[in-house]
Amino acid sequence: MGDNFWSAVCLLFLGAVGYWAYLSRDRLKKLKNTAPISMIRHEGFKPENPAKVLELSDSFRQRNKDMKMYSLGQYLGELQVNVLSNDIAMEDIPTIIREQIDAALTAALIKALGPAFGAAILPLLGVVPTEGTSGYMFSMISGALISKATGEVETNIDDRGCLPLTMGMLGNGADLFATADRKKGDAVDLSNPKPESPLGCCNVGETGYDPHYGMKHGAKDEENSDLESTKQLVPNPFIIEQHWDQAIEGMEELIRTSKGSYDPDSQSLGEPVLVNETLLPDLYTGSGNGRSTHTQREIVRHRLVCCILNRLGHNYHIAVQKLEGKTTPLKEFTVKMESNGPDISKPHEFVKALLDSGHTVVCCSRGAATTFGASFCVKNKDGEWYNIPLGFFFQSGYESKDGKPANFFLPHSGMDMDISGPLIGKRGDGSDSKCNIQYYLAIEGMAGWHSNHNADVPWIQAVELSPPLTKAEDILKVVTLCAVGALSLNYVSTDLELPNGGYGLTGVCNDTVAVIEIVLYGKTNVHPITYSGRYLMHTARYATRLLNAMSKDRSLRKETDCLKKLRSAMMKLPNDQSATPIMAKESLKRMLSMMPPYTHQITLEAQEIVQDMQKELEEFSK
């Protein structure tokens, strides 16, 4: 991925900037052990005029009264600015606070999210600061503290927790700067794509993990202890009765070796990490004593199922290359349930084999609030953890009569597949294990199936966007739609060398689900839909190319039928980058359907604005 793209995203959000990584390094160098200011926390203190920052709704607190929670504003209200040097002028305090908070939070979030994922996520969320202006998350925090330090009375009745940008601003800027980032080199060899390309990742089976299922594992050779006997974690052919447990155990051993420890039954989200005791006392990244929705072994198993489905989906790429008369070194991946069983070479054949062997499969499109893995918590003097529910809010572009914006919680959507049965088995405590995976276009750069595990907290709860599908015929159709949909997206992003696998250009997670909903139901409940028009057209053209090639093989009739329907659905896909009156009725309806269970006060206010606007639109239509 070109560095220019991420610079462009920073430009989009925050004005003219340098690379955020270099910028944050510079600020970290400035942050000495003897900081000119510190913060003192007065636990339980309630200021007379508190700053509103991601305030929680009363109904959400009531529904979850057993969970200890702070709003971000509540925590900030307990802090007092302490100037440690007499040489600091009052007018310099805001700059000092801003720079030190920026540097401390940058370091903490990079450590929590990891350098690779953090490098992608922080600029995209407007989190990273730029010269002269703090990023979204940082400005929420430093802005509230500056008001306290300067004695400014907080008169703003609006919550500071919304990014003052619409999806149109984001999408148009991403489109503009992706053009500057486009490669001008040799044509891409689609017969043998690079391993890091979206098509290459499909051949590996997953992306965003280290270690990954494309690796080998091994043990000492019994006859010669100096030799390593290595095997593919996922061999080809993959025989379920022989290789299933071996692959899971091999991955667990790789994780144990690389991470130093591994507990298959653990649902821990890891130990919280202190942000900066001097500047933000008692604030940690992490989820306190929160737990994951799944055990570590379940996540490893999720990943194996995804790997199998993605590699089987990659077979369509190989087929297209051959049908176009090209030679490819890529080998078709096959699965067998038993050593003497028939070859399985398509994703829907594998899911059918699961159904035929006593497994239960349910598909459903779902959406939930996303924080991209960022989380904060506070540790009080009594040792208790208090979680701070975060959310990334944008402006929809719609406003009330008095000019108040209808903000929305940035969601994540996916086509869920929930599997139970013999291969999924039991947990260590004897309870039924779970296998939950999702199809979507991921920011790591690949459209396909991914593990569906999250922090088990009430502000990240999925909302069903459509009725669950339980009939085998419907489920197999969904699997095929996902396979050829992923192929179309991965083809265009690989061939055009789009940054980050086309994420933000051909669409995001939400767009990939919306297209499938339109095929299945004739409409979608997903919001926001943010594809770039020209890249959606490119995707439709590549779908046509795949359709033309696959039409030469009668065994691919189901796939060609799904491609036709997907291409037609692309032409019906709404777009929420611009808040236009002609789209308002339908867009506002989808916005309401995607709202989480009103975790933050912002969502309640937005609900009221949207409902008032819906009445207004009815009046306008008379």
Coordinates of C-alpha atoms in Angstrom, one line a residue:
M1 CA 0.0 0.0 0.0
G2 CA 1.4 3.4 -0.9
D3 CA 2.3 5.8 1.9
N4 CA 0.7 8.6 -0.1
F5 CA -2.7 7.0 0.4
W6 CA -2.5 7.2 4.2
S7 CA -1.1 10.7 3.9
A8 CA -4.1 11.5 1.8
V9 CA -6.5 10.2 4.4
C10 CA -4.9 12.3 7.0
L11 CA -5.2 15.3 4.7
L12 CA -8.9 14.5 4.2
F13 CA -9.6 14.5 7.9
L14 CA -7.4 17.1 9.3
G15 CA -6.0 19.4 6.7
A16 CA -2.4 19.6 5.4
V17 CA -0.2 17.2 7.3
G18 CA 3.0 15.2 7.2
Y19 CA 3.0 11.5 7.7
W20 CA 1.3 10.8 11.0
A21 CA 3.8 8.3 12.2
Y22 CA 6.7 10.7 11.8
L23 CA 4.6 13.4 13.4
S24 CA 3.8 11.3 16.4
R25 CA 7.4 10.3 16.8
D26 CA 8.4 13.9 16.9
R27 CA 5.9 14.7 19.6
L28 CA 6.9 11.6 21.6
K29 CA 10.5 13.0 21.6
K30 CA 9.2 16.2 23.0
L31 CA 7.3 14.4 25.8
K32 CA 10.0 14.2 28.5
N33 CA 9.8 12.5 31.9
T34 CA 9.6 15.9 33.5
A35 CA 6.4 17.2 31.7
P36 CA 5.6 20.9 32.3
I37 CA 2.0 19.9 33.4
S38 CA 0.4 16.9 35.0
M39 CA -3.2 15.9 35.8
I40 CA -4.6 15.1 39.2
R41 CA -7.6 12.9 39.4
H42 CA -10.3 13.5 42.0
E43 CA -12.2 10.3 41.9
G44 CA -16.0 10.9 42.1
F45 CA -15.7 14.7 41.6
K46 CA -18.5 16.2 39.5
P47 CA -17.8 19.7 38.1
E48 CA -20.5 22.3 38.0
N49 CA -20.3 22.7 34.2
P50 CA -18.9 19.4 32.8
A51 CA -17.8 19.0 29.3
K52 CA -20.0 16.5 27.3
V53 CA -17.8 13.9 25.7
L54 CA -19.5 10.6 24.5
E55 CA -22.0 10.8 27.3
L56 CA -24.0 7.6 28.0
S57 CA -27.8 7.6 27.8
D58 CA -29.7 7.0 31.0
S59 CA -31.6 4.1 29.4
F60 CA -28.4 2.4 28.5
R61 CA -27.0 2.8 32.0
Q62 CA -30.3 1.4 33.4
R63 CA -30.3 -1.6 31.1
N64 CA -26.7 -2.4 32.1
K65 CA -26.6 -1.3 35.7
D66 CA -24.6 -4.3 36.8
M67 CA -21.7 -3.2 34.6
K68 CA -19.4 -0.5 35.9
M69 CA -19.0 2.2 33.3
Y70 CA -17.8 5.8 33.0
S71 CA -18.5 8.2 30.1
L72 CA -15.4 9.7 28.7
G73 CA -16.7 13.1 29.8
Q74 CA -17.3 11.8 33.3
Y75 CA -13.6 10.7 33.6
L76 CA -12.3 14.0 32.2
G77 CA -14.5 15.9 34.6
E78 CA -12.5 14.3 37.5
L79 CA -9.2 15.7 36.3
Q80 CA -7.5 18.8 37.4
V81 CA -4.6 20.5 35.5
N82 CA -1.5 20.9 37.6
V83 CA 1.1 23.3 36.2
L84 CA 4.6 22.2 37.3
S85 CA 6.6 25.2 36.2
N86 CA 6.3 28.9 37.0
D87 CA 7.8 29.8 33.6
I88 CA 4.7 28.7 31.7
A89 CA 2.5 31.5 30.4
M90 CA -1.3 31.0 30.6
E91 CA -1.6 31.4 26.8
D92 CA 0.8 28.5 26.3
I93 CA -1.1 26.0 28.4
P94 CA -3.6 24.9 25.6
T95 CA -0.8 24.2 23.2
I96 CA 1.1 22.2 25.9
I97 CA -1.9 20.2 26.9
R98 CA -2.8 19.4 23.3
E99 CA 0.7 18.3 22.3
Q100 CA 1.3 16.1 25.4
I101 CA -2.2 14.5 25.2
D102 CA -1.7 13.9 21.5
A103 CA 1.7 12.2 22.0
A104 CA 0.5 10.1 25.0
L105 CA -2.6 8.8 23.3
T106 CA -0.8 8.1 20.0
A107 CA 1.7 5.9 21.8
A108 CA -0.9 4.1 23.9
L109 CA -3.2 3.3 20.9
I110 CA -0.4 2.2 18.7
K111 CA 0.7 -0.2 21.5
A112 CA -2.8 -1.5 22.0
L113 CA -3.8 -1.9 18.3
G114 CA -0.3 -3.0 17.1
P115 CA 1.9 -0.9 14.7
A116 CA 0.5 -2.4 11.5
F117 CA -3.2 -2.2 12.3
G118 CA -2.8 1.1 14.2
A119 CA -1.1 2.6 11.2
A120 CA -4.2 1.9 9.1
I121 CA -6.9 2.6 11.6
L122 CA -5.8 5.8 13.5
P123 CA -5.6 8.1 10.5
L124 CA -8.9 6.7 9.1
L125 CA -10.7 7.5 12.2
G126 CA -9.3 11.0 12.4
V127 CA -7.6 10.0 15.6
V128 CA -4.1 11.0 14.8
P129 CA -3.1 14.7 15.3
T130 CA -1.7 17.0 12.7
E131 CA 0.3 20.2 12.9
G132 CA -1.9 22.8 14.5
T133 CA -5.0 20.7 15.1
S134 CA -5.7 17.6 17.1
G135 CA -7.4 14.5 15.7
Y136 CA -10.9 13.6 16.6
M137 CA -10.4 11.5 19.7
F138 CA -7.6 13.7 20.9
S139 CA -9.5 16.9 20.5
M140 CA -12.4 15.5 22.5
I141 CA -10.0 14.9 25.4
S142 CA -7.6 17.8 25.1
G143 CA -10.4 20.3 24.4
A144 CA -12.2 19.4 27.6
L145 CA -9.0 19.7 29.6
I146 CA -8.1 23.0 28.1
S147 CA -11.4 24.4 29.1
K148 CA -10.8 23.3 32.7
A149 CA -7.2 24.6 32.7
T150 CA -8.1 28.1 31.4
G151 CA -11.1 28.4 33.6
E152 CA -13.4 28.7 30.6
V153 CA -17.0 27.9 31.5
E154 CA -18.4 25.0 29.4
T155 CA -21.4 26.5 27.7
N156 CA -21.5 24.0 24.8
I157 CA -24.7 22.0 25.1
D158 CA -23.6 19.6 22.4
D159 CA -21.6 16.5 22.9
R160 CA -18.0 16.9 21.8
G161 CA -18.0 13.2 20.7
C162 CA -18.9 13.6 17.0
L163 CA -16.4 14.0 14.2
P164 CA -17.4 17.2 12.3
L165 CA -17.3 15.4 8.9
T166 CA -19.8 13.7 6.7
M167 CA -19.2 10.5 4.8
G168 CA -19.1 12.5 1.6
M169 CA -16.1 14.4 2.8
L170 CA -14.4 11.1 3.6
G171 CA -15.3 9.3 0.4
N172 CA -14.5 12.1 -2.0
G173 CA -11.1 12.7 -0.5
A174 CA -10.3 9.0 -0.5
D175 CA -11.3 8.8 -4.1
L176 CA -9.2 11.9 -5.0
F177 CA -6.0 10.7 -3.3
A178 CA -6.3 7.1 -4.4
T179 CA -5.9 8.5 -7.9
A180 CA -2.6 10.0 -6.9
D181 CA -1.6 6.8 -5.3
R182 CA -2.4 4.5 -8.3
K183 CA 0.6 2.6 -9.6
K184 CA 1.9 3.5 -13.1
G185 CA 4.2 0.5 -13.5
D186 CA 3.8 -2.8 -15.4
A187 CA 0.5 -4.5 -15.7
V188 CA -0.4 -6.9 -12.9
D189 CA 0.0 -10.6 -13.6
L190 CA -3.3 -12.0 -12.6
S191 CA -2.2 -15.5 -13.4
N192 CA 0.1 -15.4 -10.4
P193 CA -0.7 -12.4 -8.1
K194 CA 1.6 -11.2 -5.4
P195 CA 1.0 -13.0 -2.1
E196 CA 0.2 -9.6 -0.4
S197 CA -2.5 -8.7 -3.0
P198 CA -6.2 -9.3 -2.2
L199 CA -6.2 -12.3 -4.6
G200 CA -2.9 -13.5 -3.1
C201 CA -4.4 -13.3 0.4
C202 CA -7.4 -15.4 -0.8
N203 CA -4.9 -18.1 -1.9
V204 CA -3.4 -18.0 1.6
G205 CA -6.8 -18.1 3.1
E206 CA -6.7 -15.2 5.5
T207 CA -5.1 -11.8 6.2
G208 CA -4.3 -9.7 9.2
Y209 CA -2.9 -12.6 11.3
D210 CA 0.6 -13.6 12.3
P211 CA 1.0 -16.5 12.5
H212 CA -1.4 -17.4 9.6
Y213 CA -2.8 -20.6 8.1
G214 CA -0.6 -20.3 5.1
M215 CA 2.5 -21.2 7.2
K216 CA 4.1 -24.5 8.0
H217 CA 4.4 -26.3 11.4
G218 CA 6.6 -29.1 12.5
A219 CA 8.2 -31.2 15.2
K220 CA 11.6 -32.7 15.6
D221 CA 12.2 -35.7 13.3
E222 CA 12.3 -38.8 15.5
E223 CA 15.2 -40.4 13.5
N224 CA 17.3 -37.3 13.4
S225 CA 16.7 -34.7 16.1
D226 CA 18.7 -32.1 14.2
L227 CA 16.1 -32.0 11.4
E228 CA 12.9 -30.2 11.3
S229 CA 9.9 -32.1 9.8
T230 CA 7.6 -29.4 8.6
K231 CA 4.1 -29.7 7.1
Q232 CA 1.6 -27.2 5.8
L233 CA -1.0 -26.2 8.4
V234 CA -3.6 -26.5 5.7
P235 CA -2.4 -29.1 3.2
N236 CA -3.9 -29.6 -0.3
P237 CA -6.0 -31.7 -0.4
F238 CA -7.3 -31.0 3.1
I239 CA -8.9 -34.1 4.5
I240 CA -11.2 -33.2 7.4
E241 CA -11.0 -36.5 9.3
Q242 CA -7.1 -36.3 9.1
H243 CA -6.2 -32.7 9.0
W244 CA -8.8 -30.8 11.0
D245 CA -7.4 -31.3 14.5
Q246 CA -3.8 -31.2 13.2
A247 CA -4.4 -27.8 11.7
I248 CA -5.9 -26.4 14.9
E249 CA -3.2 -27.9 17.1
G250 CA -0.5 -26.7 14.7
M251 CA -1.8 -23.1 14.7
E252 CA -2.1 -23.2 18.5
E253 CA 1.6 -24.3 18.7
L254 CA 2.7 -21.5 16.4
I255 CA 0.7 -19.0 18.6
R256 CA 2.2 -20.4 21.7
T257 CA 5.7 -20.2 20.3
S258 CA 5.4 -16.7 18.9
K259 CA 3.4 -15.1 21.8
G260 CA 5.0 -17.0 24.6
S261 CA 1.7 -18.3 26.1
Y262 CA -1.6 -19.7 24.9
D263 CA -4.7 -20.9 26.9
P264 CA -7.2 -22.5 24.5
D265 CA -10.1 -21.9 27.0
S266 CA -9.3 -18.3 27.8
Q267 CA -11.7 -15.5 26.9
S268 CA -9.4 -12.9 28.2
L269 CA -8.9 -9.7 26.2
G270 CA -5.5 -9.2 27.7
E271 CA -4.3 -7.0 30.5
P272 CA -5.2 -3.3 30.3
V273 CA -2.2 -1.0 29.6
L274 CA -1.8 2.3 31.4
V275 CA -1.9 5.3 29.0
N276 CA 0.2 7.8 30.9
E277 CA 0.0 8.2 34.7
T278 CA 1.2 11.8 34.6
L279 CA -1.2 13.1 32.0
L280 CA -4.1 10.7 32.2
P281 CA -4.0 9.1 35.6
D282 CA -5.8 5.7 36.0
L283 CA -6.8 5.6 32.3
Y284 CA -5.9 2.4 30.5
T285 CA -6.3 1.0 27.0
G286 CA -8.3 -2.2 27.1
S287 CA -11.6 -3.5 28.4
G288 CA -10.9 -3.8 32.1
N289 CA -12.0 -7.3 33.2
G290 CA -14.2 -7.7 30.1
R291 CA -14.1 -10.9 28.2
S292 CA -14.1 -12.0 24.6
T293 CA -17.3 -13.5 23.0
H294 CA -15.2 -16.6 22.2
T295 CA -12.4 -18.7 23.6
Q296 CA -9.0 -18.6 22.0
R297 CA -9.5 -22.1 20.5
E298 CA -12.8 -21.0 19.0
I299 CA -11.1 -18.1 17.3
V300 CA -8.5 -20.4 15.9
R301 CA -11.3 -22.7 14.7
H302 CA -13.1 -19.7 13.1
R303 CA -10.0 -18.9 11.2
L304 CA -9.6 -22.4 9.9
V305 CA -13.2 -22.4 8.6
C306 CA -12.6 -19.0 6.9
C307 CA -9.4 -20.2 5.5
I308 CA -11.1 -23.2 3.9
L309 CA -13.9 -21.1 2.4
N310 CA -11.6 -18.4 1.1
R311 CA -9.2 -20.9 -0.5
L312 CA -12.2 -22.7 -2.1
G313 CA -13.4 -19.3 -3.4
H314 CA -10.0 -18.7 -4.8
N315 CA -10.5 -21.7 -7.1
Y316 CA -12.9 -19.5 -9.1
H317 CA -9.9 -17.2 -9.9
I318 CA -7.9 -20.2 -11.1
A319 CA -10.9 -21.3 -13.2
V320 CA -11.3 -17.9 -14.8
Q321 CA -7.6 -17.7 -15.7
K322 CA -7.8 -21.0 -17.5
L323 CA -11.1 -20.2 -19.2
E324 CA -9.5 -17.0 -20.5
G325 CA -6.8 -19.2 -22.1
K326 CA -4.0 -18.2 -19.6
T327 CA -1.5 -20.5 -18.0
T328 CA -1.2 -20.2 -14.2
P329 CA 1.1 -21.9 -11.7
L330 CA -1.7 -21.8 -9.1
K331 CA -3.1 -25.1 -7.9
E332 CA -6.8 -25.8 -7.2
F333 CA -7.5 -26.3 -3.5
T334 CA -9.7 -29.3 -2.6
V335 CA -11.3 -30.6 0.5
K336 CA -12.5 -34.1 1.4
M337 CA -14.6 -34.9 4.4
E338 CA -13.1 -38.4 4.5
S339 CA -10.0 -39.8 2.8
N340 CA -12.2 -41.8 0.3
G341 CA -14.8 -39.1 0.0
P342 CA -15.5 -36.9 -3.1
D343 CA -13.4 -33.8 -3.9
I344 CA -14.9 -30.5 -2.7
S345 CA -13.7 -27.6 -4.8
K346 CA -16.4 -24.9 -4.2
P347 CA -17.4 -23.0 -1.0
H348 CA -21.1 -24.0 -1.2
E349 CA -20.0 -27.7 -1.6
F350 CA -18.1 -27.5 1.7
V351 CA -21.1 -25.9 3.5
K352 CA -23.4 -28.5 2.0
A353 CA -21.0 -31.2 3.3
L354 CA -21.3 -29.7 6.8
L355 CA -25.1 -29.7 6.6
D356 CA -25.1 -33.3 5.4
S357 CA -22.8 -34.4 8.2
G358 CA -25.1 -33.1 11.0
H359 CA -24.1 -29.5 11.3
T360 CA -26.5 -26.6 11.8
V361 CA -25.8 -23.5 9.7
V362 CA -27.6 -20.1 9.9
C363 CA -26.9 -17.1 7.8
C364 CA -27.9 -13.5 8.7
S365 CA -26.8 -10.0 7.8
R366 CA -26.0 -8.1 11.0
G367 CA -24.6 -4.8 12.0
A368 CA -23.0 -3.5 15.2
A369 CA -21.2 -0.4 16.4
T370 CA -17.5 -0.5 15.7
T371 CA -14.5 1.0 17.6
F372 CA -11.9 -0.8 15.4
G373 CA -10.5 -2.5 18.6
A374 CA -9.9 0.8 20.4
S375 CA -11.1 0.7 24.0
F376 CA -10.5 2.6 27.3
C377 CA -11.1 1.8 30.9
V378 CA -10.5 3.4 34.3
K379 CA -9.1 1.8 37.4
N380 CA -10.5 3.2 40.7
K381 CA -8.8 3.2 44.1
D382 CA -10.7 0.2 45.1
G383 CA -9.2 -1.8 42.3
E384 CA -12.4 -2.0 40.3
W385 CA -12.4 -1.5 36.5
Y386 CA -14.8 0.9 34.9
N387 CA -15.2 0.6 31.1
I388 CA -15.5 3.7 28.9
P389 CA -17.9 2.9 26.0
L390 CA -16.3 4.5 22.9
G391 CA -18.0 5.3 19.6
F392 CA -17.0 7.0 16.4
F393 CA -19.7 9.4 15.3
F394 CA -20.0 11.1 12.0
Q395 CA -22.5 13.6 10.6
S396 CA -25.0 12.1 8.3
G397 CA -25.5 15.4 6.4
Y398 CA -29.1 15.7 7.5
E399 CA -30.0 18.3 10.1
S400 CA -33.0 19.4 12.2
K401 CA -35.0 22.6 11.6
D402 CA -32.7 24.4 14.1
G403 CA -29.5 23.1 12.4
K404 CA -28.6 20.3 14.8
P405 CA -26.9 17.5 12.9
A406 CA -28.3 13.9 12.8
N407 CA -25.1 12.1 13.8
F408 CA -24.6 8.3 13.5
F409 CA -22.5 5.7 15.1
L410 CA -20.0 4.3 12.6
P411 CA -21.1 0.6 12.2
H412 CA -19.6 -2.6 11.0
S413 CA -21.7 -5.0 9.0
G414 CA -21.2 -8.5 7.8
M415 CA -23.0 -11.5 6.4
D416 CA -22.8 -13.8 9.4
M417 CA -22.6 -17.6 9.2
D418 CA -23.2 -19.4 12.5
I419 CA -22.2 -23.1 12.6
S420 CA -22.6 -25.7 15.3
G421 CA -22.2 -29.5 15.2
P422 CA -19.6 -32.3 15.4
L423 CA -16.6 -30.4 14.1
I424 CA -17.3 -27.5 16.3
G425 CA -17.6 -29.6 19.4
K426 CA -17.5 -28.5 23.1
R427 CA -15.7 -26.0 25.2
G428 CA -13.3 -27.0 27.9
D429 CA -16.2 -26.6 30.5
G430 CA -18.4 -29.0 28.5
S431 CA -20.7 -26.4 27.1
D432 CA -21.4 -26.2 23.3
S433 CA -18.7 -24.4 21.4
K434 CA -19.5 -21.7 18.8
C435 CA -18.3 -21.0 15.3
N436 CA -19.2 -17.6 14.1
I437 CA -17.7 -16.1 10.9
Q438 CA -18.5 -13.1 8.7
Y439 CA -18.2 -12.2 5.1
Y440 CA -17.1 -8.6 4.3
L441 CA -14.4 -6.4 2.8
A442 CA -11.8 -5.9 5.5
I443 CA -9.6 -2.9 6.0
E444 CA -6.6 -5.3 6.0
G445 CA -7.2 -5.7 2.3
M446 CA -9.3 -8.7 1.4
A447 CA -13.0 -9.4 0.7
G448 CA -13.9 -12.8 2.1
W449 CA -14.7 -14.7 5.3
H450 CA -13.3 -13.5 8.6
S451 CA -13.6 -14.6 12.3
N452 CA -16.5 -12.9 14.0
H453 CA -15.3 -12.4 17.6
N454 CA -15.5 -9.2 19.6
A455 CA -15.3 -7.9 23.2
D456 CA -18.4 -9.1 25.0
V457 CA -19.7 -5.7 26.0
P458 CA -23.2 -4.2 25.7
W459 CA -22.2 -1.3 23.4
I460 CA -21.0 -3.7 20.7
Q461 CA -24.2 -5.8 20.2
A462 CA -25.2 -6.9 16.8
V463 CA -28.5 -5.8 15.2
E464 CA -30.2 -8.2 12.7
L465 CA -30.6 -6.4 9.5
S466 CA -32.6 -9.1 7.8
P467 CA -34.4 -12.4 8.8
P468 CA -32.0 -15.3 9.6
L469 CA -31.8 -17.9 6.8
T470 CA -32.1 -21.5 7.9
K471 CA -33.1 -23.4 4.7
A472 CA -30.2 -25.2 3.0
E473 CA -31.1 -23.8 -0.4
D474 CA -30.9 -20.2 0.9
I475 CA -27.7 -20.8 2.8
L476 CA -25.9 -22.3 -0.2
K477 CA -27.0 -19.4 -2.3
V478 CA -25.6 -16.9 0.2
V479 CA -22.3 -18.8 0.2
T480 CA -22.0 -18.6 -3.6
L481 CA -23.0 -14.9 -3.6
C482 CA -20.3 -14.2 -1.1
A483 CA -17.7 -16.2 -3.1
V484 CA -18.3 -14.5 -6.4
G485 CA -18.8 -11.1 -4.7
A486 CA -15.4 -11.4 -3.0
L487 CA -13.8 -12.5 -6.3
S488 CA -15.2 -9.4 -8.1
L489 CA -13.9 -7.1 -5.4
N490 CA -10.5 -8.8 -5.0
Y491 CA -10.1 -8.8 -8.8
V492 CA -10.6 -5.1 -9.3
S493 CA -8.4 -4.1 -6.3
T494 CA -5.6 -6.5 -7.3
D495 CA -5.6 -5.5 -11.0
L496 CA -5.9 -1.8 -10.3
E497 CA -3.5 -2.0 -7.3
L498 CA -5.9 -0.1 -5.1
P499 CA -4.6 0.9 -1.7
N500 CA -5.7 -1.3 1.2
G501 CA -7.5 -3.7 -1.1
G502 CA -9.9 -1.1 -2.3
Y503 CA -11.3 -0.5 1.2
G504 CA -13.1 2.9 1.1
L505 CA -13.2 2.9 -2.7
T506 CA -15.0 -0.1 -3.9
G507 CA -16.8 0.1 -0.6
V508 CA -16.3 -1.0 3.0
C509 CA -17.7 -3.8 5.0
N510 CA -21.2 -2.3 4.9
D511 CA -21.3 -2.0 1.1
T512 CA -20.4 -5.7 0.5
V513 CA -23.4 -6.8 2.7
A514 CA -25.8 -4.3 1.2
V515 CA -25.3 -5.7 -2.3
I516 CA -26.1 -9.2 -1.1
E517 CA -29.2 -8.0 0.8
I518 CA -30.5 -6.4 -2.4
V519 CA -30.1 -9.7 -4.3
L520 CA -31.9 -11.6 -1.5
Y521 CA -34.6 -9.2 -0.5
G522 CA -34.7 -6.5 -3.2
K523 CA -33.6 -3.8 -0.7
T524 CA -31.1 -3.2 2.0
N525 CA -31.2 -2.0 5.6
V526 CA -27.5 -1.2 5.8
H527 CA -26.3 2.4 6.5
P528 CA -24.0 4.1 5.6
I529 CA -23.2 2.9 2.0
T530 CA -20.1 4.8 0.9
Y531 CA -18.7 3.3 -2.3
S532 CA -17.0 5.5 -4.9
G533 CA -19.2 5.6 -8.0
R534 CA -16.4 5.1 -10.4
Y535 CA -14.9 2.2 -8.5
L536 CA -18.3 0.5 -8.2
M537 CA -18.5 0.8 -12.0
H538 CA -15.1 -0.8 -12.2
T539 CA -16.3 -3.6 -9.9
A540 CA -19.3 -4.2 -12.2
R541 CA -17.0 -4.4 -15.2
Y542 CA -14.8 -7.0 -13.5
A543 CA -17.9 -8.9 -12.5
T544 CA -18.9 -8.9 -16.2
R545 CA -15.4 -10.2 -17.1
L546 CA -15.8 -13.0 -14.7
L547 CA -19.3 -13.7 -15.9
N548 CA -18.1 -13.9 -19.5
A549 CA -15.4 -16.4 -18.6
M550 CA -17.5 -18.6 -16.3
S551 CA -20.2 -18.7 -18.9
K552 CA -18.0 -21.0 -21.0
D553 CA -18.2 -23.7 -18.3
R554 CA -21.6 -25.3 -17.7
S555 CA -20.6 -26.5 -14.3
L556 CA -20.4 -22.9 -13.2
R557 CA -24.1 -22.0 -14.0
K558 CA -24.9 -21.2 -10.3
E559 CA -22.0 -18.9 -10.1
T560 CA -22.8 -17.1 -13.3
D561 CA -26.4 -16.6 -12.2
C562 CA -25.2 -15.1 -8.9
L563 CA -22.8 -12.8 -10.8
K564 CA -25.6 -11.5 -12.9
K565 CA -27.7 -10.8 -9.8
L566 CA -24.8 -9.1 -8.0
R567 CA -24.1 -6.9 -11.0
S568 CA -27.7 -5.9 -11.2
A569 CA -27.8 -5.2 -7.4
M570 CA -24.7 -2.9 -7.8
M571 CA -26.7 -0.7 -10.2
K572 CA -29.4 -0.4 -7.5
L573 CA -27.1 0.3 -4.6
P574 CA -28.0 3.6 -2.8
N575 CA -25.2 5.9 -1.6
D576 CA -25.0 7.9 1.6
Q577 CA -22.1 10.1 0.8
S578 CA -24.4 13.0 0.0
A579 CA -27.6 13.9 1.9
T580 CA -30.0 14.6 -0.9
P581 CA -33.7 15.2 -0.5
I582 CA -34.5 12.5 -3.1
M583 CA -32.7 9.9 -1.1
A584 CA -33.6 11.2 2.4
K585 CA -36.7 9.0 3.1
E586 CA -34.9 5.8 2.3
S587 CA -31.6 6.8 3.8
L588 CA -33.1 7.9 7.1
K589 CA -35.0 4.7 7.4
R590 CA -31.8 2.7 7.0
M591 CA -30.0 5.0 9.5
L592 CA -32.6 4.1 12.2
S593 CA -32.3 0.4 11.4
M594 CA -28.5 0.5 12.0
M595 CA -28.5 2.5 15.2
P596 CA -27.2 0.5 18.2
P597 CA -29.4 0.1 21.3
Y598 CA -29.0 3.8 22.0
T599 CA -25.8 3.5 24.0
H600 CA -24.8 7.2 23.9
Q601 CA -26.9 10.3 24.3
I602 CA -25.9 11.3 20.7
T603 CA -27.8 8.4 19.3
L604 CA -31.0 9.4 21.2
E605 CA -30.8 12.9 19.9
A606 CA -30.2 11.6 16.4
Q607 CA -33.2 9.3 16.7
E608 CA -35.4 12.3 17.5
I609 CA -34.0 14.4 14.7
V610 CA -34.5 11.5 12.1
Q611 CA -38.0 10.8 13.3
D612 CA -38.9 14.5 13.0
M613 CA -37.4 14.7 9.6
Q614 CA -39.4 11.6 8.5
K615 CA -42.6 13.4 9.5
E616 CA -41.4 16.5 7.6
L617 CA -40.7 14.5 4.5
E618 CA -44.2 13.1 4.6
E619 CA -45.6 16.6 4.7
F620 CA -43.4 17.8 1.8
S621 CA -44.6 14.9 -0.3
K622 CA -48.3 15.9 -0.1

